[in-house]
PDB file of C-alpha atoms in Angstrom:
ATOM      1  CA  MET Q   1     -17.354   7.424  -2.582  1.00  0.00           C
ATOM      2  CA  SER Q   2     -16.075   4.728   0.112  1.00  0.00           C
ATOM      3  CA  PHE Q   3     -13.043   5.455   1.772  1.00  0.00           C
ATOM      4  CA  SER Q   4     -11.480   2.742   4.013  1.00  0.00           C
ATOM      5  CA  SER Q   5      -8.096   2.029   5.022  1.00  0.00           C
ATOM      6  CA  THR Q   6      -5.763  -0.871   6.079  1.00  0.00           C
ATOM      7  CA  GLY Q   7       0.622  -2.083   5.040  1.00  0.00           C
ATOM      8  CA  ARG Q   8       6.264  -5.067   2.352  1.00  0.00           C
ATOM      9  CA  LEU Q   9      10.294  -2.450   1.891  1.00  0.00           C
ATOM     10  CA  THR Q  10      12.566  -4.439  -0.454  1.00  0.00           C
ATOM     11  CA  GLU Q  11      13.295  -7.527   1.853  1.00  0.00           C
ATOM     12  CA  LEU Q  12      16.194  -6.809   4.264  1.00  0.00           C
ATOM     13  CA  GLU Q  13      18.369  -9.492   5.824  1.00  0.00           C
ATOM     14  CA  ARG Q  14      16.418 -11.504   8.103  1.00  0.00           C
ATOM     15  CA  PRO Q  15      18.183 -14.361  10.357  1.00  0.00           C
ATOM     16  CA  ALA Q  16      17.485 -17.850   8.907  1.00  0.00           C
ATOM     17  CA  VAL Q  17      14.192 -19.566   9.589  1.00  0.00           C
ATOM     18  CA  GLY Q  18      14.377 -22.872  11.715  1.00  0.00           C
ATOM     19  CA  THR Q  19      13.477 -24.521  15.106  1.00  0.00           C
ATOM     20  CA  THR Q  20      12.746 -22.949  18.274  1.00  0.00           C
ATOM     21  CA  VAL Q  21      15.998 -21.638  20.280  1.00  0.00           C
ATOM     22  CA  GLY Q  22      16.118 -19.775  23.459  1.00  0.00           C
ATOM     23  CA  GLY Q  23      12.226 -18.686  22.866  1.00  0.00           C
ATOM     24  CA  ARG Q  24      12.825 -17.326  19.538  1.00  0.00           C
ATOM     25  CA  VAL Q  25      11.187 -18.848  16.697  1.00  0.00           C
ATOM     26  CA  GLY Q  26      13.994 -19.774  14.228  1.00  0.00           C
ATOM     27  CA  GLY Q  27      15.816 -16.591  14.962  1.00  0.00           C
ATOM     28  CA  ARG Q  28      12.994 -14.619  15.166  1.00  0.00           C
ATOM     29  CA  GLY Q  29      10.910 -13.451  17.876  1.00  0.00           C
ATOM     30  CA  VAL Q  30       7.398 -15.204  18.602  1.00  0.00           C
ATOM     31  CA  LEU Q  31       5.645 -11.718  17.480  1.00  0.00           C
ATOM     32  CA  GLU Q  32       7.800 -11.839  14.215  1.00  0.00           C
ATOM     33  CA  GLY Q  33       6.642 -15.663  13.714  1.00  0.00           C
ATOM     34  CA  ALA Q  34       2.819 -14.493  14.281  1.00  0.00           C
ATOM     35  CA  PHE Q  35       2.974 -11.710  11.701  1.00  0.00           C
ATOM     36  CA  SER Q  36       4.858 -13.831   9.254  1.00  0.00           C
ATOM     37  CA  LEU Q  37       2.075 -16.195   9.529  1.00  0.00           C
ATOM     38  CA  LEU Q  38      -0.638 -13.265   9.142  1.00  0.00           C
ATOM     39  CA  GLU Q  39       1.086 -12.035   5.750  1.00  0.00           C
ATOM     40  CA  ALA Q  40       0.685 -15.480   4.306  1.00  0.00           C
ATOM     41  CA  VAL Q  41      -3.063 -15.539   5.511  1.00  0.00           C
ATOM     42  CA  GLU Q  42      -3.608 -12.196   3.778  1.00  0.00           C
ATOM     43  CA  ARG Q  43      -1.574 -13.699   0.744  1.00  0.00           C
ATOM     44  CA  ALA Q  44      -3.661 -16.704   0.273  1.00  0.00           C
ATOM     45  CA  GLY Q  45      -6.856 -15.469   1.196  1.00  0.00           C
ATOM     46  CA  GLU Q  46      -7.477 -18.972   2.722  1.00  0.00           C
ATOM     47  CA  ALA Q  47      -5.327 -21.819   3.115  1.00  0.00           C
ATOM     48  CA  GLY Q  48      -4.188 -24.966   5.274  1.00  0.00           C
ATOM     49  CA  LEU Q  49      -1.603 -25.467   7.817  1.00  0.00           C
ATOM     50  CA  THR Q  50       0.867 -26.923   5.443  1.00  0.00           C
ATOM     51  CA  ARG Q  51       0.695 -24.049   2.864  1.00  0.00           C
ATOM     52  CA  LEU Q  52       0.696 -21.281   5.546  1.00  0.00           C
ATOM     53  CA  ALA Q  53       3.737 -22.873   7.661  1.00  0.00           C
ATOM     54  CA  ALA Q  54       5.718 -23.311   4.260  1.00  0.00           C
ATOM     55  CA  ASP Q  55       4.988 -19.555   3.043  1.00  0.00           C
ATOM     56  CA  SER Q  56       5.780 -18.001   6.436  1.00  0.00           C
ATOM     57  CA  GLY Q  57       8.935 -20.100   6.689  1.00  0.00           C
ATOM     58  CA  LEU Q  58       7.905 -21.413  10.145  1.00  0.00           C
ATOM     59  CA  PRO Q  59       7.933 -25.292  11.229  1.00  0.00           C
ATOM     60  CA  LYS Q  60       4.673 -26.879  10.975  1.00  0.00           C
ATOM     61  CA  ALA Q  61       4.394 -27.098  14.578  1.00  0.00           C
ATOM     62  CA  THR Q  62       5.224 -23.844  15.767  1.00  0.00           C
ATOM     63  CA  ALA Q  63       2.820 -22.390  12.906  1.00  0.00           C
ATOM     64  CA  HIS Q  64       0.100 -24.424  13.945  1.00  0.00           C
ATOM     65  CA  ARG Q  65       0.632 -23.084  17.786  1.00  0.00           C
ATOM     66  CA  LEU Q  66       0.590 -19.736  16.661  1.00  0.00           C
ATOM     67  CA  LEU Q  67      -2.508 -20.144  14.323  1.00  0.00           C
ATOM     68  CA  SER Q  68      -4.000 -21.771  17.529  1.00  0.00           C
ATOM     69  CA  GLN Q  69      -3.088 -18.482  19.145  1.00  0.00           C
ATOM     70  CA  LEU Q  70      -4.254 -16.170  16.609  1.00  0.00           C
ATOM     71  CA  VAL Q  71      -7.653 -17.804  16.333  1.00  0.00           C
ATOM     72  CA  GLU Q  72      -8.298 -17.362  19.993  1.00  0.00           C
ATOM     73  CA  LEU Q  73      -7.539 -13.800  19.782  1.00  0.00           C
ATOM     74  CA  GLY Q  74      -9.870 -13.101  16.553  1.00  0.00           C
ATOM     75  CA  ALA Q  75      -7.033 -12.259  14.295  1.00  0.00           C
ATOM     76  CA  VAL Q  76      -7.379 -15.465  12.455  1.00  0.00           C
ATOM     77  CA  GLU Q  77     -10.683 -17.564  11.705  1.00  0.00           C
ATOM     78  CA  ARG Q  78     -10.627 -21.264  11.127  1.00  0.00           C
ATOM     79  CA  CYS Q  79     -13.004 -22.830   8.707  1.00  0.00           C
ATOM     80  CA  ARG Q  80     -12.695 -26.470   8.988  1.00  0.00           C
ATOM     81  CA  ASP Q  81      -9.193 -27.122   8.046  1.00  0.00           C
ATOM     82  CA  ARG Q  82      -8.312 -23.745   6.599  1.00  0.00           C
ATOM     83  CA  TYR Q  83      -7.285 -20.348   7.942  1.00  0.00           C
ATOM     84  CA  ARG Q  84      -8.435 -16.982   6.874  1.00  0.00           C
ATOM     85  CA  MET Q  85      -8.089 -13.378   7.964  1.00  0.00           C
ATOM     86  CA  GLY Q  86     -10.388 -12.620  11.505  1.00  0.00           C
ATOM     87  CA  SER Q  87     -12.401 -10.061  12.035  1.00  0.00           C
ATOM     88  CA  ARG Q  88     -10.242  -8.074  14.546  1.00  0.00           C
ATOM     89  CA  ILE Q  89      -7.475  -7.427  12.204  1.00  0.00           C
ATOM     90  CA  PHE Q  90     -10.105  -6.070   9.892  1.00  0.00           C
ATOM     91  CA  ARG Q  91     -11.398  -3.639  12.870  1.00  0.00           C
ATOM     92  CA  LEU Q  92      -7.985  -2.840  14.043  1.00  0.00           C
ATOM     93  CA  GLY Q  93      -6.467  -2.095  10.245  1.00  0.00           C
ATOM     94  CA  ARG Q  94      -9.421   0.294   9.399  1.00  0.00           C
ATOM     95  CA  ARG Q  95      -8.077   2.463  11.755  1.00  0.00           C
ATOM     96  CA  TRP Q  96      -4.645   3.240  10.076  1.00  0.00           C
ATOM     97  CA  GLN Q  97      -3.614   5.885   7.794  1.00  0.00           C
ATOM     98  CA  PRO Q  98      -0.281   7.458   7.048  1.00  0.00           C
ATOM     99  CA  HIS Q  99      -1.207  10.712   8.567  1.00  0.00           C
ATOM    100  CA  PRO Q 100      -4.252  11.483  11.015  1.00  0.00           C
ATOM    101  CA  ALA Q 101      -6.023  14.068   8.817  1.00  0.00           C
ATOM    102  CA  LEU Q 102      -5.100  12.178   5.367  1.00  0.00           C
ATOM    103  CA  LEU Q 103      -8.713  10.580   4.902  1.00  0.00           C
ATOM    104  CA  GLY Q 104     -10.580  13.480   6.076  1.00  0.00           C
ATOM    105  CA  ALA Q 105      -8.763  15.987   3.926  1.00  0.00           C
ATOM    106  CA  ALA Q 106      -8.792  13.744   0.757  1.00  0.00           C
ATOM    107  CA  ARG Q 107     -12.328  13.021   0.606  1.00  0.00           C
ATOM    108  CA  ALA Q 108     -14.327  15.997  -0.803  1.00  0.00           C
ATOM    109  CA  PRO Q 109     -11.464  16.617  -3.091  1.00  0.00           C
ATOM    110  CA  VAL Q 110     -11.162  13.107  -4.243  1.00  0.00           C
ATOM    111  CA  ARG Q 111     -14.761  12.817  -4.734  1.00  0.00           C
ATOM    112  CA  HIS Q 112     -15.012  15.647  -6.970  1.00  0.00           C
ATOM    113  CA  PHE Q 113     -12.412  14.975  -8.846  1.00  0.00           C
ATOM    114  CA  ALA Q 114     -13.460  11.175  -9.747  1.00  0.00           C
ATOM    115  CA  ASP Q 115     -17.075  12.701 -10.264  1.00  0.00           C
ATOM    116  CA  THR Q 116     -15.773  15.303 -12.749  1.00  0.00           C
ATOM    117  CA  THR Q 117     -13.147  13.179 -14.719  1.00  0.00           C
ATOM    118  CA  GLY Q 118     -14.500   9.611 -14.613  1.00  0.00           C
ATOM    119  CA  ALA Q 119     -10.522   8.461 -13.590  1.00  0.00           C
ATOM    120  CA  THR Q 120      -9.641   5.737 -10.894  1.00  0.00           C
ATOM    121  CA  VAL Q 121      -8.330   7.549  -8.101  1.00  0.00           C
ATOM    122  CA  GLY Q 122      -5.728   6.312  -5.229  1.00  0.00           C
ATOM    123  CA  LEU Q 123      -4.222   7.594  -2.477  1.00  0.00           C
ATOM    124  CA  CYS Q 124      -0.908   6.377  -1.738  1.00  0.00           C
ATOM    125  CA  VAL Q 125       2.227   5.694   0.396  1.00  0.00           C
ATOM    126  CA  LEU Q 126       5.463   3.850   0.238  1.00  0.00           C
ATOM    127  CA  ARG Q 127       5.505   0.755   2.386  1.00  0.00           C
ATOM    128  CA  GLU Q 128       8.215  -1.925   2.285  1.00  0.00           C
ATOM    129  CA  GLY Q 129       9.630  -0.391  -0.596  1.00  0.00           C
ATOM    130  CA  ARG Q 130       6.344  -0.421  -2.734  1.00  0.00           C
ATOM    131  CA  THR Q 131       3.539   1.678  -3.391  1.00  0.00           C
ATOM    132  CA  MET Q 132       0.692   0.779  -1.092  1.00  0.00           C
ATOM    133  CA  VAL Q 133      -2.899   2.067  -1.955  1.00  0.00           C
ATOM    134  CA  VAL Q 134      -4.348   3.431   1.407  1.00  0.00           C
ATOM    135  CA  ALA Q 135      -8.103   4.421  -0.104  1.00  0.00           C
ATOM    136  CA  GLY Q 136      -9.259   4.523  -3.773  1.00  0.00           C
ATOM    137  CA  VAL Q 137     -12.404   5.121  -5.889  1.00  0.00           C
ATOM    138  CA  GLY Q 138     -13.101   3.169  -8.759  1.00  0.00           C
ATOM    139  CA  GLY Q 139     -13.191   4.244 -12.646  1.00  0.00           C
ATOM    140  CA  GLN Q 140     -12.404   3.210 -15.879  1.00  0.00           C
ATOM    141  CA  ALA Q 141      -9.717   1.740 -15.006  1.00  0.00           C
ATOM    142  CA  GLY Q 142     -10.553   0.173 -11.892  1.00  0.00           C
ATOM    143  CA  GLU Q 143     -10.616  -3.460 -13.139  1.00  0.00           C
ATOM    144  CA  VAL Q 144      -7.430  -3.846 -14.507  1.00  0.00           C
ATOM    145  CA  ALA Q 145      -5.572  -1.658 -12.020  1.00  0.00           C
ATOM    146  CA  PRO Q 146      -7.572  -1.406  -8.674  1.00  0.00           C
ATOM    147  CA  GLN Q 147      -7.298   0.923  -6.146  1.00  0.00           C
ATOM    148  CA  ARG Q 148      -8.430  -0.984  -3.285  1.00  0.00           C
ATOM    149  CA  PRO Q 149      -6.965  -0.587   0.116  1.00  0.00           C
ATOM    150  CA  GLY Q 150      -3.976  -2.254   1.014  1.00  0.00           C
ATOM    151  CA  ALA Q 151      -3.335  -3.176  -2.731  1.00  0.00           C
ATOM    152  CA  MET Q 152       0.624  -3.154  -3.443  1.00  0.00           C
ATOM    153  CA  TYR Q 153       2.167  -2.319  -6.558  1.00  0.00           C
ATOM    154  CA  PRO Q 154       6.084  -1.683  -7.720  1.00  0.00           C
ATOM    155  CA  TRP Q 155       7.551   1.886  -6.434  1.00  0.00           C
ATOM    156  CA  SER Q 156       7.699   2.659 -10.145  1.00  0.00           C
ATOM    157  CA  THR Q 157       4.135   3.454 -10.519  1.00  0.00           C
ATOM    158  CA  ALA Q 158       3.471   7.117 -11.296  1.00  0.00           C
ATOM    159  CA  ALA Q 159       2.289   7.414  -7.570  1.00  0.00           C
ATOM    160  CA  GLY Q 160       5.387   5.867  -6.208  1.00  0.00           C
ATOM    161  CA  LYS Q 161       8.045   8.023  -8.118  1.00  0.00           C
ATOM    162  CA  VAL Q 162       6.363  10.788  -6.661  1.00  0.00           C
ATOM    163  CA  LEU Q 163       6.889   9.505  -3.139  1.00  0.00           C
ATOM    164  CA  VAL Q 164      10.466   8.346  -3.931  1.00  0.00           C
ATOM    165  CA  ALA Q 165      11.379  11.921  -5.623  1.00  0.00           C
ATOM    166  CA  GLY Q 166      10.192  13.396  -2.430  1.00  0.00           C
ATOM    167  CA  ALA Q 167      11.878  10.991   0.070  1.00  0.00           C
ATOM    168  CA  ARG Q 168      14.516  11.138   2.525  1.00  0.00           C
ATOM    169  CA  PRO Q 169      17.928  10.066   1.498  1.00  0.00           C
ATOM    170  CA  GLY Q 170      18.531   6.250   2.025  1.00  0.00           C
ATOM    171  CA  LEU Q 171      15.401   5.055   1.507  1.00  0.00           C
ATOM    172  CA  PRO Q 172      16.049   0.941   1.145  1.00  0.00           C
ATOM    173  CA  LEU Q 173      14.319   0.673  -2.286  1.00  0.00           C
ATOM    174  CA  GLY Q 174      17.614  -1.581  -3.488  1.00  0.00           C
ATOM    175  CA  PRO Q 175      19.354  -0.390  -7.177  1.00  0.00           C
ATOM    176  CA  LEU Q 176      17.773   2.692  -8.857  1.00  0.00           C
ATOM    177  CA  PRO Q 177      17.870   3.527 -12.579  1.00  0.00           C
ATOM    178  CA  SER Q 178      21.160   5.111 -13.509  1.00  0.00           C
ATOM    179  CA  THR Q 179      18.580   8.108 -14.778  1.00  0.00           C
ATOM    180  CA  TRP Q 180      16.919   8.156 -11.684  1.00  0.00           C
ATOM    181  CA  ALA Q 181      18.401  11.160  -9.776  1.00  0.00           C
ATOM    182  CA  ARG Q 182      17.606  13.136 -13.410  1.00  0.00           C
ATOM    183  CA  THR Q 183      13.913  11.886 -13.117  1.00  0.00           C
ATOM    184  CA  ALA Q 184      13.501  12.839  -9.636  1.00  0.00           C
ATOM    185  CA  ALA Q 185      14.395  16.350 -10.134  1.00  0.00           C
ATOM    186  CA  ALA Q 186      12.024  16.576 -12.929  1.00  0.00           C
ATOM    187  CA  ILE Q 187       9.127  15.605 -10.872  1.00  0.00           C
ATOM    188  CA  ARG Q 188      10.043  18.075  -8.147  1.00  0.00           C
ATOM    189  CA  ASP Q 189      10.081  20.493 -10.514  1.00  0.00           C
ATOM    190  CA  LYS Q 190       7.190  19.867 -12.523  1.00  0.00           C
ATOM    191  CA  GLY Q 191       5.077  18.585  -9.266  1.00  0.00           C
ATOM    192  CA  ILE Q 192       3.805  15.311 -11.281  1.00  0.00           C
ATOM    193  CA  ALA Q 193       4.738  12.131 -12.621  1.00  0.00           C
ATOM    194  CA  PHE Q 194       3.610  10.010 -15.077  1.00  0.00           C
ATOM    195  CA  ASP Q 195       3.361   6.000 -15.770  1.00  0.00           C
ATOM    196  CA  HIS Q 196       2.481   4.912 -19.428  1.00  0.00           C
ATOM    197  CA  GLU Q 197       2.365   1.524 -19.576  1.00  0.00           C
ATOM    198  CA  GLU Q 198       5.021   1.003 -17.666  1.00  0.00           C
ATOM    199  CA  ILE Q 199       3.313  -1.530 -14.627  1.00  0.00           C
ATOM    200  CA  VAL Q 200       0.095  -2.605 -16.207  1.00  0.00           C
ATOM    201  CA  PRO Q 201      -0.295  -2.916 -20.179  1.00  0.00           C
ATOM    202  CA  GLY Q 202      -3.153  -0.661 -20.989  1.00  0.00           C
ATOM    203  CA  VAL Q 203      -2.936   1.535 -17.789  1.00  0.00           C
ATOM    204  CA  PHE Q 204      -2.009   5.035 -17.760  1.00  0.00           C
ATOM    205  CA  CYS Q 205      -1.661   6.839 -14.616  1.00  0.00           C
ATOM    206  CA  ALA Q 206      -0.129  10.545 -13.328  1.00  0.00           C
ATOM    207  CA  ALA Q 207       0.394  11.256  -9.565  1.00  0.00           C
ATOM    208  CA  VAL Q 208       0.780  14.721  -7.568  1.00  0.00           C
ATOM    209  CA  PRO Q 209       2.626  14.791  -4.158  1.00  0.00           C
ATOM    210  CA  LEU Q 210       0.290  15.461  -0.962  1.00  0.00           C
ATOM    211  CA  PHE Q 211       2.358  17.712   1.517  1.00  0.00           C
ATOM    212  CA  GLY Q 212       2.008  17.675   5.397  1.00  0.00           C
ATOM    213  CA  ALA Q 213       2.404  20.902   7.496  1.00  0.00           C
ATOM    214  CA  ASP Q 214       6.117  20.987   7.699  1.00  0.00           C
ATOM    215  CA  GLU Q 215       5.798  20.446   3.565  1.00  0.00           C
ATOM    216  CA  ALA Q 216       7.343  16.763   3.906  1.00  0.00           C
ATOM    217  CA  VAL Q 217       5.659  14.541   1.251  1.00  0.00           C
ATOM    218  CA  VAL Q 218       2.860  12.771   3.308  1.00  0.00           C
ATOM    219  CA  ALA Q 219       1.292  10.732   0.544  1.00  0.00           C
ATOM    220  CA  SER Q 220       0.434  10.982  -3.183  1.00  0.00           C
ATOM    221  CA  VAL Q 221      -2.989  11.027  -5.399  1.00  0.00           C
ATOM    222  CA  CYS Q 222      -2.946   9.250  -8.204  1.00  0.00           C
ATOM    223  CA  ALA Q 223      -5.305   9.346 -11.393  1.00  0.00           C
ATOM    224  CA  VAL Q 224      -5.567   6.054 -13.208  1.00  0.00           C
ATOM    225  CA  THR Q 225      -6.855   5.968 -17.029  1.00  0.00           C
ATOM    226  CA  ALA Q 226      -6.836   3.353 -19.934  1.00  0.00           C
ATOM    227  CA  SER Q 227      -6.220   6.224 -22.351  1.00  0.00           C
ATOM    228  CA  ALA Q 228      -3.080   7.709 -22.986  1.00  0.00           C
ATOM    229  CA  GLY Q 229      -5.039  11.032 -24.506  1.00  0.00           C
ATOM    230  CA  GLN Q 230      -6.495  11.505 -21.036  1.00  0.00           C
ATOM    231  CA  LEU Q 231      -3.224  12.213 -18.881  1.00  0.00           C
ATOM    232  CA  THR Q 232      -3.045  15.474 -20.290  1.00  0.00           C
ATOM    233  CA  ARG Q 233      -6.539  16.523 -19.513  1.00  0.00           C
ATOM    234  CA  LEU Q 234      -6.086  14.823 -16.269  1.00  0.00           C
ATOM    235  CA  ALA Q 235      -3.038  16.405 -15.265  1.00  0.00           C
ATOM    236  CA  GLU Q 236      -4.301  19.915 -14.228  1.00  0.00           C
ATOM    237  CA  PRO Q 237      -7.677  18.887 -12.406  1.00  0.00           C
ATOM    238  CA  LEU Q 238      -5.336  16.311 -10.221  1.00  0.00           C
ATOM    239  CA  ALA Q 239      -3.153  19.105  -9.430  1.00  0.00           C
ATOM    240  CA  GLN Q 240      -6.032  21.147  -8.272  1.00  0.00           C
ATOM    241  CA  ALA Q 241      -6.993  18.654  -6.237  1.00  0.00           C
ATOM    242  CA  GLY Q 242      -3.515  17.391  -4.689  1.00  0.00           C
ATOM    243  CA  GLN Q 243      -3.265  21.200  -3.788  1.00  0.00           C
ATOM    244  CA  SER Q 244      -6.548  21.076  -1.880  1.00  0.00           C
ATOM    245  CA  ILE Q 245      -5.892  17.953  -0.295  1.00  0.00           C
ATOM    246  CA  SER Q 246      -2.302  19.354   0.921  1.00  0.00           C
ATOM    247  CA  THR Q 247      -4.470  22.597   2.596  1.00  0.00           C
ATOM    248  CA  GLY Q 248      -6.408  20.543   4.291  1.00  0.00           C
ATOM    249  CA  LEU Q 249      -3.691  18.121   5.975  1.00  0.00           C
ATOM    250  CA  ARG Q 250      -1.466  22.076   6.806  1.00  0.00           C
ATOM    251  CA  GLY Q 251      -5.173  22.719   8.728  1.00  0.00           C
ATOM    252  CA  ARG Q 252      -5.560  25.799   6.817  1.00  0.00           C
TER     253      ARG Q 252
END
């Protein structure tokens, strides 16, 4: 198993994008413009200036200037007239994790669970109103629902439901289903959430919360399978894996 780490909440109101005024790019700081470009590069994989400027909402001249600076810093690489993510971003991103002990505490329990069940496994957190995979192990459903670091899914995955159910009030997720309060209470009571093809057809998922030293929900661990019948079988070993990881996070 290989663990690696690499994180968009429902879009909040932002100033309009336009020309550079008073040292700011369209009402946004230069740094925000640069990160908008990095996000555009990440989404595209590789693209030219015209597309990246349009995708980031920046004037073409501004995008060209910022991309040139990002290339000099190693954050972006230029291949002829196209741009892609640079090695410096990859190197820096690998050091990120939502809790300093998460990957270390999860490594052995996740490996054991994946080896004994054959399920695809993911460690997830909430970022930008969606479920973001921090680390994962491939399995039966790995091709249709990959748990690769940085992959983003709707918050309503099983892994996201667990996180939202245990999150602080006021998390900016947009309108929640009218039945969510009842659903969240049931998830907290049972300690597990399920997804029956709600996100990806043919994919079923179960997830449990991971708790830190202060009993706050730090992340979730999910098991993904292509068979609804396997969810019941996976629930107990998944809960055991979650308890083991939480024990490691608490330092005992």
